[in-house]
Tab-separated table of C-alpha atoms and ligand atoms in Angstrom:
chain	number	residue	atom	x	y	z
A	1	UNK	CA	56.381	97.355	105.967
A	2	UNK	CA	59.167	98.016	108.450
A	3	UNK	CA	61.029	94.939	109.499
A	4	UNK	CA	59.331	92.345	107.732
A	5	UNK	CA	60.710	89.156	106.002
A	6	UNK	CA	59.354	91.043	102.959
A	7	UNK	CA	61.508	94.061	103.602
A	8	UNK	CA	64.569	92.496	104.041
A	9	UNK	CA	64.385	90.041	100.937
A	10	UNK	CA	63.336	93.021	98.871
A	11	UNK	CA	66.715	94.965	100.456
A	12	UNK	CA	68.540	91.797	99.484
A	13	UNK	CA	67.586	91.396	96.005
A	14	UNK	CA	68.463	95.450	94.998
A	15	UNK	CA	71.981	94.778	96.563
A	16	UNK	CA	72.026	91.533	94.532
A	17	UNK	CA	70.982	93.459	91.326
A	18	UNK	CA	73.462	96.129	91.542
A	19	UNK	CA	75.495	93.955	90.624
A	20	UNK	CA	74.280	92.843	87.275
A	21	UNK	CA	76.572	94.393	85.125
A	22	UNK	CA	79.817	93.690	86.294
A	23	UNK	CA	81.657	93.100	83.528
A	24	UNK	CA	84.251	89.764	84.916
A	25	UNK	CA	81.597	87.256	85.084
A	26	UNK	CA	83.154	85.548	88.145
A	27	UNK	CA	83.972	88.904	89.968
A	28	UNK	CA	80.037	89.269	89.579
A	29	UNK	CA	79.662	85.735	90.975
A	30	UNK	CA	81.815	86.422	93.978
A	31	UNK	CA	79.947	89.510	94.903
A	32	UNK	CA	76.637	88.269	94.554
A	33	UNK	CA	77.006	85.747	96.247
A	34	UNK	CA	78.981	87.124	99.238
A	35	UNK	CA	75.946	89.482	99.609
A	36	UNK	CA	73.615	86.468	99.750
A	37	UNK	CA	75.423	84.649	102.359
A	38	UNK	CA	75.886	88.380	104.501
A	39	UNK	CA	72.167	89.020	104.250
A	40	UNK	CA	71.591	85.420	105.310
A	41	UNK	CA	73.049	85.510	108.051
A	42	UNK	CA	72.157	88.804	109.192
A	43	UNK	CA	68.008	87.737	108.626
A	44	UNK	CA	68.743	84.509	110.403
A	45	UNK	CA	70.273	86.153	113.305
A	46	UNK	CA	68.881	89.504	113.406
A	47	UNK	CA	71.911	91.466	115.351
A	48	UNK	CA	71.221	94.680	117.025
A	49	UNK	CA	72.594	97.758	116.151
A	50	UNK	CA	74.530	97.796	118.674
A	51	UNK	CA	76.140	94.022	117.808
A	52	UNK	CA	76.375	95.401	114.374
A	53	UNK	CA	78.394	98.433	115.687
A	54	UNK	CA	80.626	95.960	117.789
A	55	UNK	CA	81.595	93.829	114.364
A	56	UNK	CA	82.520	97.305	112.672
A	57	UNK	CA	84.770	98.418	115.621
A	58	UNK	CA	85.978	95.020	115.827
A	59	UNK	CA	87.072	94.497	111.996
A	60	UNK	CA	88.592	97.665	112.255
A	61	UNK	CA	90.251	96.739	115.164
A	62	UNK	CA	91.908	93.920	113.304
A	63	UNK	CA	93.039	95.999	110.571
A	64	UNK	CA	94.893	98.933	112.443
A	65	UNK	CA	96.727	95.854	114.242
A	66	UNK	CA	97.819	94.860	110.975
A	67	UNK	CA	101.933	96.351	110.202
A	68	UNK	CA	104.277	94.639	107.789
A	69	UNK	CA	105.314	92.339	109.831
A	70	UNK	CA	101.637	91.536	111.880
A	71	UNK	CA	98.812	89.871	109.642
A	72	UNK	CA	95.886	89.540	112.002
A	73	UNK	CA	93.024	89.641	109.044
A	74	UNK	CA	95.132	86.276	107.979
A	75	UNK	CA	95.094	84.889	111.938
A	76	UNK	CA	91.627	85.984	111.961
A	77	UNK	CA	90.380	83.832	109.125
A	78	UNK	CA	92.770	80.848	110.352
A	79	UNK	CA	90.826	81.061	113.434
A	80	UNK	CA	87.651	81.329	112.279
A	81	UNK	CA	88.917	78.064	109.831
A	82	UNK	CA	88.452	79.947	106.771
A	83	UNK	CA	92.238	79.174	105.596
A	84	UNK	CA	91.987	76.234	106.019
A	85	UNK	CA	88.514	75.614	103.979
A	86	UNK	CA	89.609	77.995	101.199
A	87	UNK	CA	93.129	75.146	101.007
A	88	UNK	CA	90.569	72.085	101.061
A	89	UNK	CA	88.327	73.472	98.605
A	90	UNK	CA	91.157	74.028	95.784
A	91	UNK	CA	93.042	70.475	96.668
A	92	UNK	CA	93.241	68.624	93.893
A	93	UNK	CA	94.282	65.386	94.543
A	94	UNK	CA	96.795	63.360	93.852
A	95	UNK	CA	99.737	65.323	95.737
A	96	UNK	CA	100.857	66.248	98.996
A	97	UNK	CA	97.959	67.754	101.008
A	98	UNK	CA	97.859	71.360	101.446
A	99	UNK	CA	97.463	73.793	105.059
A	100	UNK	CA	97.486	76.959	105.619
A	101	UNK	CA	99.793	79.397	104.982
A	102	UNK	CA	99.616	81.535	108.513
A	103	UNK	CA	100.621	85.153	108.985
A	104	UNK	CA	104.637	84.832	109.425
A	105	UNK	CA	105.536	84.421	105.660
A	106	UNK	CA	105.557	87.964	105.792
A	107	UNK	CA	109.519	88.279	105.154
A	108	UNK	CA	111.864	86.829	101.896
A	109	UNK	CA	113.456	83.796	103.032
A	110	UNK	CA	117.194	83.697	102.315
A	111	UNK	CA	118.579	81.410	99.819
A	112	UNK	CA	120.667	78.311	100.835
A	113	UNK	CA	122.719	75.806	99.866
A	114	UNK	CA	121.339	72.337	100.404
A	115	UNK	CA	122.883	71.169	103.916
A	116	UNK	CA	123.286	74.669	105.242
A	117	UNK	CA	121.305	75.521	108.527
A	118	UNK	CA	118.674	77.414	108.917
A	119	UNK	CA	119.670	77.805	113.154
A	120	UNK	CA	121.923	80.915	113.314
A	121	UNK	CA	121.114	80.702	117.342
A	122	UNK	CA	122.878	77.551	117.983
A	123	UNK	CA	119.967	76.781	120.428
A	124	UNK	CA	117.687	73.684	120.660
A	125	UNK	CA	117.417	69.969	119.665
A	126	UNK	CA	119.670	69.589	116.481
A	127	UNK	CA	117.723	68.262	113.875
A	128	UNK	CA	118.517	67.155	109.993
A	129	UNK	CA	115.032	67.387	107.845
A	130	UNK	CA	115.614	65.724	104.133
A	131	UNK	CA	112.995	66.231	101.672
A	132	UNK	CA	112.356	64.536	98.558
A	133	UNK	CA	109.607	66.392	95.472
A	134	UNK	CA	108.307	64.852	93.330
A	135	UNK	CA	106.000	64.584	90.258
A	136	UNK	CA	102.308	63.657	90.699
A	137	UNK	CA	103.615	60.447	87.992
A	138	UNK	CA	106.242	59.974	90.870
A	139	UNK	CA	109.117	61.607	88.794
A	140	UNK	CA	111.796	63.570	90.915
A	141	UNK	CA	111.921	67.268	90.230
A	142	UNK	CA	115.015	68.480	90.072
A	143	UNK	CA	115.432	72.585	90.245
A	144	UNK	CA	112.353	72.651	92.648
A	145	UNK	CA	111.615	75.929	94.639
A	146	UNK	CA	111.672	75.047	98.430
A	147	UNK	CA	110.493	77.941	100.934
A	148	UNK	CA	111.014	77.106	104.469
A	149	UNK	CA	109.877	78.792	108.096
A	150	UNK	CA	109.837	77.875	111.124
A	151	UNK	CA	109.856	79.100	115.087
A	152	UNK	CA	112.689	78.396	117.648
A	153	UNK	CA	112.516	75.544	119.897
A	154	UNK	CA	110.484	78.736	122.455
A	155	UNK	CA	108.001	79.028	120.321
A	156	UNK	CA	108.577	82.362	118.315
A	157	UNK	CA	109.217	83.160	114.759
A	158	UNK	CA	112.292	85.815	114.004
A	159	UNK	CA	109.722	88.778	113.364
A	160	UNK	CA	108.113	88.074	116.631
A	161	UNK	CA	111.405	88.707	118.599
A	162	UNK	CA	113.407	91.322	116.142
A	163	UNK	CA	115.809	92.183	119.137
A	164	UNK	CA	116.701	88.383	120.457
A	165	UNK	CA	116.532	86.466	117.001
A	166	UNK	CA	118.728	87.969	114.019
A	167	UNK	CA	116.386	87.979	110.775
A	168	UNK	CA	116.174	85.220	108.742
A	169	UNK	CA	116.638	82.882	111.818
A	170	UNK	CA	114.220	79.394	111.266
A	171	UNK	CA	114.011	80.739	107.164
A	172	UNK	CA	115.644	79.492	104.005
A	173	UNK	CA	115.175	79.276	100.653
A	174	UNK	CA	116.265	75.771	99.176
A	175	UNK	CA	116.480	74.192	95.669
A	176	UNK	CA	116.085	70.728	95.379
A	177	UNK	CA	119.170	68.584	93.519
A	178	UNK	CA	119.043	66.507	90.324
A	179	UNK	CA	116.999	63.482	92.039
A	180	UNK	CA	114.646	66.200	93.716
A	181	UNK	CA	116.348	66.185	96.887
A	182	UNK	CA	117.627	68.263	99.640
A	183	UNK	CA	118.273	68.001	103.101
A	184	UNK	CA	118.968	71.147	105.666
A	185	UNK	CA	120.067	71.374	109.639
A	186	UNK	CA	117.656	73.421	112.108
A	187	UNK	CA	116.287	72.373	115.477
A	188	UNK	CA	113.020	70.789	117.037
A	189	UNK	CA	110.381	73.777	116.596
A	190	UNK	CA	108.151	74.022	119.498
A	191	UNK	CA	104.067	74.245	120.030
A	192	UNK	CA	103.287	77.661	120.703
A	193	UNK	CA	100.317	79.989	120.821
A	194	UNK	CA	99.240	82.350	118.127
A	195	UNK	CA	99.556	86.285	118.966
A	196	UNK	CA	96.530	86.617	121.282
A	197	UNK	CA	97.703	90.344	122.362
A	198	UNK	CA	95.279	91.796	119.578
A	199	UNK	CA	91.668	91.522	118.670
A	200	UNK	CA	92.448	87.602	117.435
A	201	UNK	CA	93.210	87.314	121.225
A	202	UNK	CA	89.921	88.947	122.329
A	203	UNK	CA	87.822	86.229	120.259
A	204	UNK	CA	89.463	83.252	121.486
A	205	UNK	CA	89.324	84.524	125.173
A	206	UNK	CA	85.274	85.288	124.749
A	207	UNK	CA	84.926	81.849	123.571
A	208	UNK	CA	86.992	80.105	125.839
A	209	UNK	CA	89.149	78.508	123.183
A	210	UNK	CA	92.965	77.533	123.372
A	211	UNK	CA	95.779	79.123	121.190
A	212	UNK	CA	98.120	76.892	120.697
A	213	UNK	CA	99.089	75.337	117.443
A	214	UNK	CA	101.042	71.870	117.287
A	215	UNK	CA	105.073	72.061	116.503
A	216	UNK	CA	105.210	72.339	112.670
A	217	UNK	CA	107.560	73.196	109.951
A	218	UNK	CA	106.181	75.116	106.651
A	219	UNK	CA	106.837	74.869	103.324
A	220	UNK	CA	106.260	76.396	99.978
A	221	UNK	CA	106.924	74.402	96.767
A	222	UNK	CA	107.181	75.427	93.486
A	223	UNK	CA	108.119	73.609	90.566
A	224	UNK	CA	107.914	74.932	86.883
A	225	UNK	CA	104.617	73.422	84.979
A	226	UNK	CA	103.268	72.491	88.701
A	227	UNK	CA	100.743	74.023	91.035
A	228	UNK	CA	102.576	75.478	93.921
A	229	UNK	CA	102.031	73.907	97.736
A	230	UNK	CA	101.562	75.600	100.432
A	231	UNK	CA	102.119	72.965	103.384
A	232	UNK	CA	103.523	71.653	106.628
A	233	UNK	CA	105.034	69.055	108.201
A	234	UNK	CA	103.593	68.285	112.261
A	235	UNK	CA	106.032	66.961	115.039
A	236	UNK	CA	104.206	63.669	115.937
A	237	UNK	CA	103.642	62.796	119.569
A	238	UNK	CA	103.806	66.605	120.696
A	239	UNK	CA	100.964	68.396	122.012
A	240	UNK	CA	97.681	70.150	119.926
A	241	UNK	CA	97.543	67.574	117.077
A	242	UNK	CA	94.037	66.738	117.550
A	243	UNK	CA	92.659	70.380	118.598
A	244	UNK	CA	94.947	72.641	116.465
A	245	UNK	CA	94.066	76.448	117.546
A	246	UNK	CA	93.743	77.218	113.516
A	247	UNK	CA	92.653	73.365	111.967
A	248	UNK	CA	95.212	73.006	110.506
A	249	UNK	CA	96.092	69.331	110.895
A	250	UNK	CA	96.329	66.876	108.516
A	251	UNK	CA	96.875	62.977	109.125
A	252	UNK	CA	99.672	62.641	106.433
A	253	UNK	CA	101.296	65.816	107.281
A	254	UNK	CA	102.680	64.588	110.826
A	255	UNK	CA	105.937	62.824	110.565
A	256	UNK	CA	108.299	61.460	112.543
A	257	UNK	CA	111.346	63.546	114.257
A	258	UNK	CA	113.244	60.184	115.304
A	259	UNK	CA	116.132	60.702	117.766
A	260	UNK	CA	119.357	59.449	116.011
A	261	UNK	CA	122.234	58.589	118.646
A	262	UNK	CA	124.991	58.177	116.374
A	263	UNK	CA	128.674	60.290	116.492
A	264	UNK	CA	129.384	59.174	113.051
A	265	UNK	CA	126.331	60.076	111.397
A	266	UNK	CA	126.007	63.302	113.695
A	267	UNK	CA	129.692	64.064	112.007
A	268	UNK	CA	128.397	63.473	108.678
A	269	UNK	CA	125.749	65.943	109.507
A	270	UNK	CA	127.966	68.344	111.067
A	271	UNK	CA	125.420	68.211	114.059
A	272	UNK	CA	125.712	67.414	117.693
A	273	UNK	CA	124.488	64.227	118.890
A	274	UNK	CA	121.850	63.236	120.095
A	275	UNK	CA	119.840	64.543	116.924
A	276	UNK	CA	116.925	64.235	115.793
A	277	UNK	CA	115.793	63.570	112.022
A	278	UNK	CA	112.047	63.934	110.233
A	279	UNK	CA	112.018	62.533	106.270
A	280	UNK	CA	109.269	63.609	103.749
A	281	UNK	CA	108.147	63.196	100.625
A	282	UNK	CA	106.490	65.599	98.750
A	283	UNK	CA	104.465	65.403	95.777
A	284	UNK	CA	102.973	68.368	93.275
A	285	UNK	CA	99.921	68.155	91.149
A	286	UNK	CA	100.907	69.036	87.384
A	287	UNK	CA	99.587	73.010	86.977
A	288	UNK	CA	96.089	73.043	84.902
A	289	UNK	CA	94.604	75.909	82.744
A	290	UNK	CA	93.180	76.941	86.142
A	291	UNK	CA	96.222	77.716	87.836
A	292	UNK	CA	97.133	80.473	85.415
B	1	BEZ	C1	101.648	79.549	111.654
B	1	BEZ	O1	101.737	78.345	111.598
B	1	BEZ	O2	102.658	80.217	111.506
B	1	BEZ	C2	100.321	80.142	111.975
B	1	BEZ	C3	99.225	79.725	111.251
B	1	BEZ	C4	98.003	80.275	111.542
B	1	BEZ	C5	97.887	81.207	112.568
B	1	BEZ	C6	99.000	81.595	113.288
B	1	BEZ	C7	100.230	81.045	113.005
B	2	FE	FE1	103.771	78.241	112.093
């Protein structure tokens, strides 16, 4: 019965089967269903062997692009919005909402001191960014993890650029004080488009889509006895808020860089005037049973 609906199901449900005795239940879950949805799709849209062959060069492709300091599987599924889904799905609620990590955490942060900078090019709008974590019950956590990256006010991360920006440039790896605080100098980061010089690139030119994301600062927080955060906070008023290349955006995530014309406060800053400076609060769900 070549090619029939029968066929195919029949192929599906041996793959499905194979399965059966995986011994970690949801491992077992996972697979099955992942072969469900692949055989879906490929009985709904029937590719050709030759389209087939394309996806196969393509995926590999994406993984010899990959080095230690290039992630394109990760800017593939933040394209294709899976990041982003796989964030939304696990949310919570109750604490600061959650986006995607991207592929530039792909180097340790170094630790600072609260106040440092995290500029060593002495380029770019000045700006102070103060922080304050809390508990979902509003409590201030004091000791708090806080992982920070960012790109220059051109648009590039450190690893991008290894021979203009020293390493560690737009990083740093904070601990919040006794009321959950801390507060460190950088400058304005920029919009800028993902990497589109690999296969990531190819897609989004066949498709006719933009690569830009909207200026953003990340963050990772972790807090003992809380789920860790993966976030950002958005520049708001600059460009790609509403069509973020990797949908990424998130209402309460885009704050306010206000420009602060003030030489005593710049002074007490140890900045330049005129600065700018972006507050936010940030809240962690208590860790479950789950989280483990
Ligand atoms: C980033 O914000 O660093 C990023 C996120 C997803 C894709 C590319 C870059
Ligand atoms: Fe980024």
């Amino acid at each position: 019965m070549p090619g029939t609906d029968e066929a195919a199901e029949a192929v599906t449900t041996a793959v499905v089967d194979s399965f059966r005795d995986t011994p970690d239940p949801r491992l077992r879950e996972l697979l099955q269903g992942l072969v469900r949805h692949l055989h879906g799709y490929v009985r709904e849209l029937r590719p050709t062997i030759q389209e087939w062959e394309y996806a196969v060069d393509y995926l590999t492709a994406v993984g010899q692009t990959c080095d230690p300091t290039r992630q394109e599987f990760i800017l593939l599924s933040d394209v294709l919005g899976v990041s982003m889904l796989v964030e939304t799905v696990n949310e919570q609620g109750g604490g600061t909402e959650s986006t995607v990590l991207g592929p530039f955490h792909v180097v340790a942060s170094p630790r600072r001191e609260i106040g440092d900078t995290i500029d060593l090019m002495g380029t770019g709008t000045p700006c102070v960014v103060s922080l304050r974590v809390r508990s979902a019950d509003g409590s201030p956590l004091a000791g708090a993890s806080v992982d920070v990256w960012q790109c220059t006010e051109d648009g590039f991360y450190d690893v991008q650029q290894p021979d203009v920006q020293p390493p560690g440039n737009g990083r740093g790896l904070f601990r919040t004080d006794d009321e959950g605080r801390l507060w460190f100098r950088t400058v304005v980061p920029s919009h800028y488009p993902i990497p589109t010089d690999g296969p990531v690139g190819v897609l989004l030119g066949a498709t006719a889509r933009h690569p830009y994301r909207p200026a953003h600062i990340h963050f990772i927080v972790e807090a003992d006895g809380h789920r860790s955060l993966t976030t950002h906070i958005f520049v708001a008023d600059g460009p790609y808020l509403d069509s973020d290349a990797v949908f990424a955006v998130k209402e309460g995530l885009v704050v306010d860089f206000t420009e602060v014309d003030d030489e005593q406060r710049a002074r007490a800053y140890q900045v330049a005037a005129p600065f700018r400076v972006a507050e936010f609060d940030i809240t962690v769900e208590p860790a479950t049973s789950e989280d483990a």
